[in-house]
C-alpha positions as a Markdown table, in Angstrom:
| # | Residue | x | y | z |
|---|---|---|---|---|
| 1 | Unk | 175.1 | -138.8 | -101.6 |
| 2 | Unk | 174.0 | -138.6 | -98.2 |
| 3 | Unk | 176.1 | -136.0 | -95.9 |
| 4 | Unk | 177.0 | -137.6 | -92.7 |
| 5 | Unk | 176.4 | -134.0 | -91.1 |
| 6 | Unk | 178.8 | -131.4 | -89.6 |
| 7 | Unk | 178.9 | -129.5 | -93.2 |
| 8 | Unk | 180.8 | -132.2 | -94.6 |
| 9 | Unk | 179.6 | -133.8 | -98.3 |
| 10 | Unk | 181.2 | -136.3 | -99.7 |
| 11 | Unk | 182.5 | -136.3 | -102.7 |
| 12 | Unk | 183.3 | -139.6 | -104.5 |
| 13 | Unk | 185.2 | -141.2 | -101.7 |
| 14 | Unk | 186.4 | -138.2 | -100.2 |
| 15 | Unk | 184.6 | -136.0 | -97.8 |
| 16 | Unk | 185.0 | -132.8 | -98.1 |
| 17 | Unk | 183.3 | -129.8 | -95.7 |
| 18 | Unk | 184.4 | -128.0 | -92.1 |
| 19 | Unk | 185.9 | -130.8 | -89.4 |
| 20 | Unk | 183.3 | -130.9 | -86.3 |
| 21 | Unk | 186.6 | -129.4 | -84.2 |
| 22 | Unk | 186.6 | -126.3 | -86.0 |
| 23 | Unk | 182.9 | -125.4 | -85.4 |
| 24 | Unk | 183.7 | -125.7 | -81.3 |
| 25 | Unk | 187.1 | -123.4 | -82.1 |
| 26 | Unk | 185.1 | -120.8 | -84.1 |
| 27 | Unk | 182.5 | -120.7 | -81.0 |
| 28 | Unk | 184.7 | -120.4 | -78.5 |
| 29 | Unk | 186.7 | -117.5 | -81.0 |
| 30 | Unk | 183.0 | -116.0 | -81.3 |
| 31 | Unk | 183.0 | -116.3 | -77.3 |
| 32 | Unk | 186.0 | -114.5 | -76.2 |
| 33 | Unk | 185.5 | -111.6 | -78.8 |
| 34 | Unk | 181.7 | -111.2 | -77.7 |
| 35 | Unk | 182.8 | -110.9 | -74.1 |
| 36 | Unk | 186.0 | -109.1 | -74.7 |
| 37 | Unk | 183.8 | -106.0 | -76.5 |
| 38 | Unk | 181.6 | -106.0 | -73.6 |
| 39 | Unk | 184.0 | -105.7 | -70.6 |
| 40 | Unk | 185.1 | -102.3 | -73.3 |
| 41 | Unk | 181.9 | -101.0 | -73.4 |
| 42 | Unk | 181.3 | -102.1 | -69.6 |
| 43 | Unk | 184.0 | -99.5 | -68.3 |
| 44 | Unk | 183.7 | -96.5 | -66.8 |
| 45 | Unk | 184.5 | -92.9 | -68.9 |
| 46 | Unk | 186.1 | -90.9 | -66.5 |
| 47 | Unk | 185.7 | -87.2 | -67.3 |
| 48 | Unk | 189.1 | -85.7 | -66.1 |
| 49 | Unk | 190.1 | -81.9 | -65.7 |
| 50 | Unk | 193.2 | -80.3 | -64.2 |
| 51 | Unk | 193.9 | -81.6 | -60.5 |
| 52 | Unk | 194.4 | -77.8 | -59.5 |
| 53 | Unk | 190.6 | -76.9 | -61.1 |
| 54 | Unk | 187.9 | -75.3 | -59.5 |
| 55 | Unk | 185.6 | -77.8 | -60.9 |
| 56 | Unk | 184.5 | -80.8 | -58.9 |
| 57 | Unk | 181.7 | -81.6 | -61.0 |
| 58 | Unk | 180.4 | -81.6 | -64.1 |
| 59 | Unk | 176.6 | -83.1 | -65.4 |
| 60 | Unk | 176.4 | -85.2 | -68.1 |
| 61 | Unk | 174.7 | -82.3 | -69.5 |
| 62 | Unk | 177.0 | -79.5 | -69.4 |
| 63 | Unk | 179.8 | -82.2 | -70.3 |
| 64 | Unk | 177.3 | -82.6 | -73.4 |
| 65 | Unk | 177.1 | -79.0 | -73.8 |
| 66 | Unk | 180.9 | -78.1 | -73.6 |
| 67 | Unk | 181.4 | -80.9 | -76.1 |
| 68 | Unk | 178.5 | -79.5 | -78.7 |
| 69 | Unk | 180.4 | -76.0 | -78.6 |
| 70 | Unk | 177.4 | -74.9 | -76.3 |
| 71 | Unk | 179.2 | -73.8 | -73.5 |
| 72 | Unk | 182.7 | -72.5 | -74.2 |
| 73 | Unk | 183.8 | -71.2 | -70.9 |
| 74 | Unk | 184.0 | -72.9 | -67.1 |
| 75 | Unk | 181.6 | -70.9 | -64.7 |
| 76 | Unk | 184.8 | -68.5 | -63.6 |
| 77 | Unk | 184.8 | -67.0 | -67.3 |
| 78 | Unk | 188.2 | -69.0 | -68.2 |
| 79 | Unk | 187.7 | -70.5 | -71.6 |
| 80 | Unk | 188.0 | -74.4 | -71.5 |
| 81 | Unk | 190.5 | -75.9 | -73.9 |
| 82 | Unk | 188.5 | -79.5 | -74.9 |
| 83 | Unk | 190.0 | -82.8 | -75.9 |
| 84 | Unk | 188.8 | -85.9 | -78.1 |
| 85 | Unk | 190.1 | -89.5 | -78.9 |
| 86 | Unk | 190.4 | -90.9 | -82.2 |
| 87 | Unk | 187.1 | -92.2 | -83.4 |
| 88 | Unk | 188.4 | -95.9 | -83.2 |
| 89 | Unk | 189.2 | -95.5 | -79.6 |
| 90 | Unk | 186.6 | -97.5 | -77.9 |
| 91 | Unk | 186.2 | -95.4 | -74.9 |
| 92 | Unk | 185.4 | -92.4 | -77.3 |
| 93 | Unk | 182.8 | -94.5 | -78.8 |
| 94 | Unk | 181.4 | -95.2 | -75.4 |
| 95 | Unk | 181.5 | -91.3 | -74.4 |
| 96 | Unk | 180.1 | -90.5 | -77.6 |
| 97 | Unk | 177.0 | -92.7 | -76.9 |
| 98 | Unk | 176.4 | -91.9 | -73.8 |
| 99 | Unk | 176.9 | -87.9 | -73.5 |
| 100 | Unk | 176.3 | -87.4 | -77.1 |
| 101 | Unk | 174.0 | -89.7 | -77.9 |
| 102 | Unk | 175.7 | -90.0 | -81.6 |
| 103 | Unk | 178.2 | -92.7 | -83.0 |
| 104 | Unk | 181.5 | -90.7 | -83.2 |
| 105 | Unk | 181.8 | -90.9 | -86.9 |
| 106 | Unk | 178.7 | -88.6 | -86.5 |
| 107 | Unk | 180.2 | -86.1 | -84.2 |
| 108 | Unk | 182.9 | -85.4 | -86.3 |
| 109 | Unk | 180.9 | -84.9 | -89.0 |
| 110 | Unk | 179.0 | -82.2 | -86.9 |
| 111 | Unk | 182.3 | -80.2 | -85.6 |
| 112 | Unk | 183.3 | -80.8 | -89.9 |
| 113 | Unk | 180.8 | -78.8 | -90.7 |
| 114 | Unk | 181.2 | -76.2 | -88.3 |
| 115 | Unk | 184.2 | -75.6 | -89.3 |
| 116 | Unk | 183.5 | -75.1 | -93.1 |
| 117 | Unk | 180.7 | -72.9 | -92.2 |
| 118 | Unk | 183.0 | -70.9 | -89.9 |
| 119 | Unk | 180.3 | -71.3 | -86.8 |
| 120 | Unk | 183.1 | -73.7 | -84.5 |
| 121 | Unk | 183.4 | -71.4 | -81.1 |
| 122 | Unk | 185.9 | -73.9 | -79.0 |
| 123 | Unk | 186.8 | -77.5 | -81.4 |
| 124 | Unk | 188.3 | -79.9 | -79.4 |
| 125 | Unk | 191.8 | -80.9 | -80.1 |
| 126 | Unk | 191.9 | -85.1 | -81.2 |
| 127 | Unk | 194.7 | -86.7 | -79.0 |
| 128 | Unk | 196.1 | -90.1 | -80.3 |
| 129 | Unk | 195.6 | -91.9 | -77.3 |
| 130 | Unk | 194.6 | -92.0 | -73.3 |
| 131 | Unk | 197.9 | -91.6 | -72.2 |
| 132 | Unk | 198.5 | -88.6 | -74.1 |
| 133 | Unk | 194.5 | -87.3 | -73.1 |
| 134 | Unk | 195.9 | -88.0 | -69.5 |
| 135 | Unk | 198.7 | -86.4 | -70.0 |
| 136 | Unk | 197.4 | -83.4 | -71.8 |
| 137 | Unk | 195.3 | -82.6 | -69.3 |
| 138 | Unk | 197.7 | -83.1 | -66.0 |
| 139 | Unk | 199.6 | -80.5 | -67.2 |
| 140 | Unk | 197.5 | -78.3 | -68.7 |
| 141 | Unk | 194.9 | -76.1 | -66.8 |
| 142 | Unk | 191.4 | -74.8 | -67.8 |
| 143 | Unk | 191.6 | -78.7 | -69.9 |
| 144 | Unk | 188.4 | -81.0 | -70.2 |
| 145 | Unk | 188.8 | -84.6 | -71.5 |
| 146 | Unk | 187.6 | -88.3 | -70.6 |
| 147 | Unk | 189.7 | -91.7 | -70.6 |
| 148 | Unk | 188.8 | -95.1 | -69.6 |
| 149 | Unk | 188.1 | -94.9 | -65.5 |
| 150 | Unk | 190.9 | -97.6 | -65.1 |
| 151 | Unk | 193.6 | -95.5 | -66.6 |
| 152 | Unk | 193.1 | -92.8 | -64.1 |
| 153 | Unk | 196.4 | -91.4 | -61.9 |
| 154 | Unk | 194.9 | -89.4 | -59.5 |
| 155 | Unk | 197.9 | -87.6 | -59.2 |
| 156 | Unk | 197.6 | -85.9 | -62.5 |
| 157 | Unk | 194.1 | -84.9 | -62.9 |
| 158 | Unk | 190.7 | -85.0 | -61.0 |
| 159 | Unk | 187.6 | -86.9 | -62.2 |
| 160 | Unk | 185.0 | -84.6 | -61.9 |
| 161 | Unk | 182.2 | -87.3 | -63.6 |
| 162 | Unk | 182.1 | -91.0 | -64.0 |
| 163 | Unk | 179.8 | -92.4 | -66.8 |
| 164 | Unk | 178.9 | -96.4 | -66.6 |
């Protein structure tokens, strides 16, 4: 039989197939989730340390080299204590693009290794979520960790990079 379109056959008398309705709901679905993953990926990592620390700054590639167990100690000497998000988290995923130029899956399976070859100078420490990363750090000096720019409380830690 002839299909009057849409994905709908018909069968015997019936037609059977997806109603024209739900192709417009499934784009608009397709829509929101398309645009909601971009304004993620669209915000800006801040890279937090303790408000009290000497640091102002940091480059994109020291941050890369305190995070690939390069660089172990701020420019004083004082050994900086790192932190991580989960790998889900979607401003890790950013952050590990972007500095590390590696999906996070891959990054833990470098500081893995390092640790079962015994060669891991300065891990960082995986916190469960931003608040807790913002947290962490606020009270905790000689601390290096990133959330999403928006979650920033400028009374708890200073942003000594922004990455777009």
């Amino acid at each position: 039989m002839k299909s009057p379109g849409y994905g709908i056959e018909e069968v015997g008398k019936r037609r059977v197939g997806v109603h024209p309705g739900l192709w417009l709901v499934a784009l608009l679905i397709f829509a929101v989730l398309i645009f909601a993953s971009e304004s993620v990926a669209g915000e800006g990592v801040a890279i937090i340390v303790h408000k009290d620390s000497k640091v102002d700054t940091l480059s994109v590639e020291d941050l890369r080299r305190y995070y690939s167990d390069i660089l172990v100690t701020w420019p004083d000497g004082e050994k900086v204590k790192i932190f991580d998000l989960p790998m889900d988290d979607s401003t890790r995923q950013v952050f590990s693009a972007k500095v590390l130029g590696k999906a996070p899956q891959d990054v833990t399976m470098d500081w893995a290794s390092k640790r079962i070859t015994n060669t891991a100078k300065n891990p960082p420490t995986i916190l469960k979520s931003q608040l807790l990363m913002l947290s962490k750090v606020g009270q905790s000096p000689n601390t290096l960790g990133y959330i999403s720019e928006e979650r920033v409380d400028k009374q708890k830690v200073k942003v000594v990079l922004v990455i777009k």
